[in-house]
PDB file of C-alpha atoms in Angstrom:
ATOM      1  CA  MET K   1       9.169  20.861  -5.232  1.00  0.00           C
ATOM      2  CA  PHE K   2       6.715  20.138  -2.399  1.00  0.00           C
ATOM      3  CA  LEU K   3       3.793  19.682  -4.761  1.00  0.00           C
ATOM      4  CA  ARG K   4       5.829  17.109  -6.695  1.00  0.00           C
ATOM      5  CA  LEU K   5       6.700  15.261  -3.471  1.00  0.00           C
ATOM      6  CA  ALA K   6       3.057  15.292  -2.374  1.00  0.00           C
ATOM      7  CA  GLU K   7       2.004  13.787  -5.709  1.00  0.00           C
ATOM      8  CA  GLN K   8       4.714  11.111  -5.468  1.00  0.00           C
ATOM      9  CA  HIS K   9       3.494  10.223  -1.980  1.00  0.00           C
ATOM     10  CA  ARG K  10      -0.111   9.925  -3.182  1.00  0.00           C
ATOM     11  CA  GLN K  11       1.027   7.648  -6.011  1.00  0.00           C
ATOM     12  CA  PHE K  12       3.065   5.537  -3.568  1.00  0.00           C
ATOM     13  CA  VAL K  13       0.035   5.070  -1.300  1.00  0.00           C
ATOM     14  CA  GLN K  14      -2.152   4.117  -4.266  1.00  0.00           C
ATOM     15  CA  ASP K  15       0.423   1.562  -5.446  1.00  0.00           C
ATOM     16  CA  LEU K  16       0.667   0.110  -1.960  1.00  0.00           C
ATOM     17  CA  VAL K  17      -3.119  -0.174  -1.685  1.00  0.00           C
ATOM     18  CA  MET K  18      -3.343  -1.989  -5.036  1.00  0.00           C
ATOM     19  CA  ASN K  19      -0.616  -4.408  -3.964  1.00  0.00           C
ATOM     20  CA  LEU K  20      -2.392  -5.071  -0.664  1.00  0.00           C
ATOM     21  CA  GLN K  21      -5.583  -5.896  -2.534  1.00  0.00           C
ATOM     22  CA  ALA K  22      -3.711  -8.336  -4.754  1.00  0.00           C
ATOM     23  CA  LEU K  23      -1.948  -9.914  -1.775  1.00  0.00           C
ATOM     24  CA  ALA K  24      -5.283 -10.447  -0.007  1.00  0.00           C
ATOM     25  CA  ILE K  25      -6.696 -12.222  -3.075  1.00  0.00           C
ATOM     26  CA  VAL K  26      -3.677 -14.504  -3.416  1.00  0.00           C
ATOM     27  CA  LEU K  27      -3.663 -15.317   0.313  1.00  0.00           C
ATOM     28  CA  GLU K  28      -7.371 -16.185   0.202  1.00  0.00           C
ATOM     29  CA  ARG K  29      -6.740 -18.533  -2.722  1.00  0.00           C
ATOM     30  CA  GLN K  30      -4.087 -20.296  -0.660  1.00  0.00           C
ATOM     31  CA  GLY K  31      -6.448 -20.884   2.244  1.00  0.00           C
ATOM     32  CA  TYR K  32      -5.827 -17.909   4.501  1.00  0.00           C
ATOM     33  CA  LEU K  33      -8.597 -15.688   5.830  1.00  0.00           C
ATOM     34  CA  ALA K  34      -7.586 -12.341   4.337  1.00  0.00           C
ATOM     35  CA  SER K  35      -9.264  -9.062   3.444  1.00  0.00           C
ATOM     36  CA  CYS K  36      -8.385  -5.619   2.176  1.00  0.00           C
ATOM     37  CA  TYR K  37     -10.846  -2.764   2.498  1.00  0.00           C
ATOM     38  CA  THR K  38     -10.426   0.669   0.971  1.00  0.00           C
ATOM     39  CA  CYS K  39     -12.239   3.880   1.707  1.00  0.00           C
ATOM     40  CA  GLY K  40     -13.728   5.482  -1.383  1.00  0.00           C
ATOM     41  CA  GLY K  41     -12.579   5.075  -4.930  1.00  0.00           C
ATOM     42  CA  GLN K  42      -9.421   7.151  -4.711  1.00  0.00           C
ATOM     43  CA  MET K  43      -7.296   4.334  -3.251  1.00  0.00           C
ATOM     44  CA  ASN K  44      -5.755   6.666  -0.659  1.00  0.00           C
ATOM     45  CA  SER K  45      -6.171   4.343   2.323  1.00  0.00           C
ATOM     46  CA  ALA K  46      -6.659   0.670   3.119  1.00  0.00           C
ATOM     47  CA  SER K  47      -7.083  -1.778   5.959  1.00  0.00           C
ATOM     48  CA  PHE K  48      -5.510  -5.173   5.251  1.00  0.00           C
ATOM     49  CA  MET K  49      -5.956  -8.135   7.596  1.00  0.00           C
ATOM     50  CA  VAL K  50      -4.892 -11.763   7.444  1.00  0.00           C
ATOM     51  CA  SER K  51      -5.343 -14.595   9.911  1.00  0.00           C
ATOM     52  CA  LEU K  52      -2.358 -16.938  10.098  1.00  0.00           C
ATOM     53  CA  GLY K  53      -4.246 -19.424  12.275  1.00  0.00           C
ATOM     54  CA  ASP K  54      -4.125 -20.167  16.016  1.00  0.00           C
ATOM     55  CA  ASN K  55      -5.469 -16.681  16.847  1.00  0.00           C
ATOM     56  CA  HIS K  56      -2.500 -15.113  14.990  1.00  0.00           C
ATOM     57  CA  LEU K  57      -3.597 -11.958  13.151  1.00  0.00           C
ATOM     58  CA  ILE K  58      -1.786  -9.383  11.035  1.00  0.00           C
ATOM     59  CA  ARG K  59      -3.272  -5.936  10.457  1.00  0.00           C
ATOM     60  CA  PHE K  60      -1.700  -3.478   8.041  1.00  0.00           C
ATOM     61  CA  LEU K  61      -3.082   0.038   7.737  1.00  0.00           C
ATOM     62  CA  VAL K  62      -2.040   2.543   5.092  1.00  0.00           C
ATOM     63  CA  SER K  63      -3.207   6.104   4.506  1.00  0.00           C
ATOM     64  CA  ASP K  64      -1.834   9.552   3.773  1.00  0.00           C
ATOM     65  CA  TYR K  65      -1.195   9.835   7.502  1.00  0.00           C
ATOM     66  CA  GLY K  66       0.980   6.779   7.944  1.00  0.00           C
ATOM     67  CA  ILE K  67       1.647   3.086   7.564  1.00  0.00           C
ATOM     68  CA  THR K  68       1.295   0.597  10.415  1.00  0.00           C
ATOM     69  CA  TRP K  69       1.888  -3.162  10.783  1.00  0.00           C
ATOM     70  CA  THR K  70       0.376  -4.769  13.877  1.00  0.00           C
ATOM     71  CA  GLU K  71       0.803  -8.421  14.741  1.00  0.00           C
ATOM     72  CA  MET K  72      -1.468  -9.959  17.374  1.00  0.00           C
ATOM     73  CA  ARG K  73      -1.929 -13.341  18.995  1.00  0.00           C
ATOM     74  CA  ASP K  74      -4.807 -14.173  21.345  1.00  0.00           C
ATOM     75  CA  ASP K  75      -6.002 -10.555  21.088  1.00  0.00           C
ATOM     76  CA  ARG K  76      -2.688  -9.233  22.436  1.00  0.00           C
ATOM     77  CA  GLU K  77      -0.397  -7.012  20.441  1.00  0.00           C
ATOM     78  CA  LEU K  78       2.957  -8.686  19.832  1.00  0.00           C
ATOM     79  CA  MET K  79       4.587  -6.234  17.480  1.00  0.00           C
ATOM     80  CA  LYS K  80       3.784  -2.853  15.997  1.00  0.00           C
ATOM     81  CA  LEU K  81       5.884  -1.307  13.253  1.00  0.00           C
ATOM     82  CA  GLU K  82       5.515   1.852  11.220  1.00  0.00           C
ATOM     83  CA  GLY K  83       6.763   3.212   7.924  1.00  0.00           C
ATOM     84  CA  ALA K  84       9.525   1.364   6.086  1.00  0.00           C
ATOM     85  CA  GLU K  85       9.761  -1.338   8.761  1.00  0.00           C
ATOM     86  CA  ALA K  86       6.067  -2.080   8.354  1.00  0.00           C
ATOM     87  CA  ILE K  87       6.446  -2.342   4.589  1.00  0.00           C
ATOM     88  CA  SER K  88       9.423  -4.685   5.025  1.00  0.00           C
ATOM     89  CA  GLN K  89       7.206  -7.060   6.989  1.00  0.00           C
ATOM     90  CA  LEU K  90       4.933  -7.263   3.947  1.00  0.00           C
ATOM     91  CA  GLN K  91       7.817  -8.892   2.096  1.00  0.00           C
ATOM     92  CA  ASP K  92       7.889 -11.634   4.725  1.00  0.00           C
ATOM     93  CA  LEU K  93       4.180 -12.130   4.251  1.00  0.00           C
ATOM     94  CA  ALA K  94       4.617 -12.174   0.471  1.00  0.00           C
ATOM     95  CA  ASN K  95       7.257 -14.889   0.960  1.00  0.00           C
ATOM     96  CA  LEU K  96       4.526 -17.090   2.452  1.00  0.00           C
ATOM     97  CA  VAL K  97       2.740 -16.788  -0.864  1.00  0.00           C
ATOM     98  CA  LYS K  98       5.903 -17.166  -2.927  1.00  0.00           C
ATOM     99  CA  HIS K  99       6.882 -20.387  -1.174  1.00  0.00           C
ATOM    100  CA  GLN K 100       3.230 -21.537  -1.084  1.00  0.00           C
ATOM    101  CA  ILE K 101       3.300 -22.218   2.644  1.00  0.00           C
ATOM    102  CA  LYS K 102      -0.170 -23.172   3.849  1.00  0.00           C
ATOM    103  CA  PRO K 103      -1.499 -21.989   7.233  1.00  0.00           C
ATOM    104  CA  ALA K 104      -1.205 -25.504   8.695  1.00  0.00           C
ATOM    105  CA  GLN K 105       2.429 -25.798   7.548  1.00  0.00           C
ATOM    106  CA  GLN K 106       3.483 -22.559   9.137  1.00  0.00           C
ATOM    107  CA  ARG K 107       5.956 -22.607  11.984  1.00  0.00           C
ATOM    108  CA  PRO K 108       4.601 -21.389  15.329  1.00  0.00           C
ATOM    109  CA  ALA K 109       6.987 -18.415  15.436  1.00  0.00           C
ATOM    110  CA  ILE K 110       5.638 -15.209  16.901  1.00  0.00           C
ATOM    111  CA  ALA K 111       6.913 -12.960  14.120  1.00  0.00           C
ATOM    112  CA  LEU K 112       7.265 -13.664  10.431  1.00  0.00           C
ATOM    113  CA  GLU K 113      11.003 -13.004  10.623  1.00  0.00           C
ATOM    114  CA  SER K 114      11.736 -16.715  10.251  1.00  0.00           C
ATOM    115  CA  PHE K 115      10.727 -16.409   6.593  1.00  0.00           C
ATOM    116  CA  ARG K 116      13.317 -13.730   5.697  1.00  0.00           C
TER     117      ARG K 116
END
């Protein structure tokens, strides 16, 4: 049972990493400064970052050890979420892409919750 759960977790992390890479590409095409770096070829960890303008930065880290969403403005941490809450924030970010909101059109809200 535990070996099966471990394999499911590894697959989940790999899927999340692939989706982060795709999100970074789409965000870049829409004018955002975005990047997604992975360590090694096994897709078991990634560092995703996107600048939303006006010194507003999102950092999302995923690995076998955990998942973290950190939102910063002017080099100060505004919000830090982990696990399922961190993944939920990715949906808000994906909504920026879905609704094709450009960085200059974005509301000056601190968190992305206004897009839910």
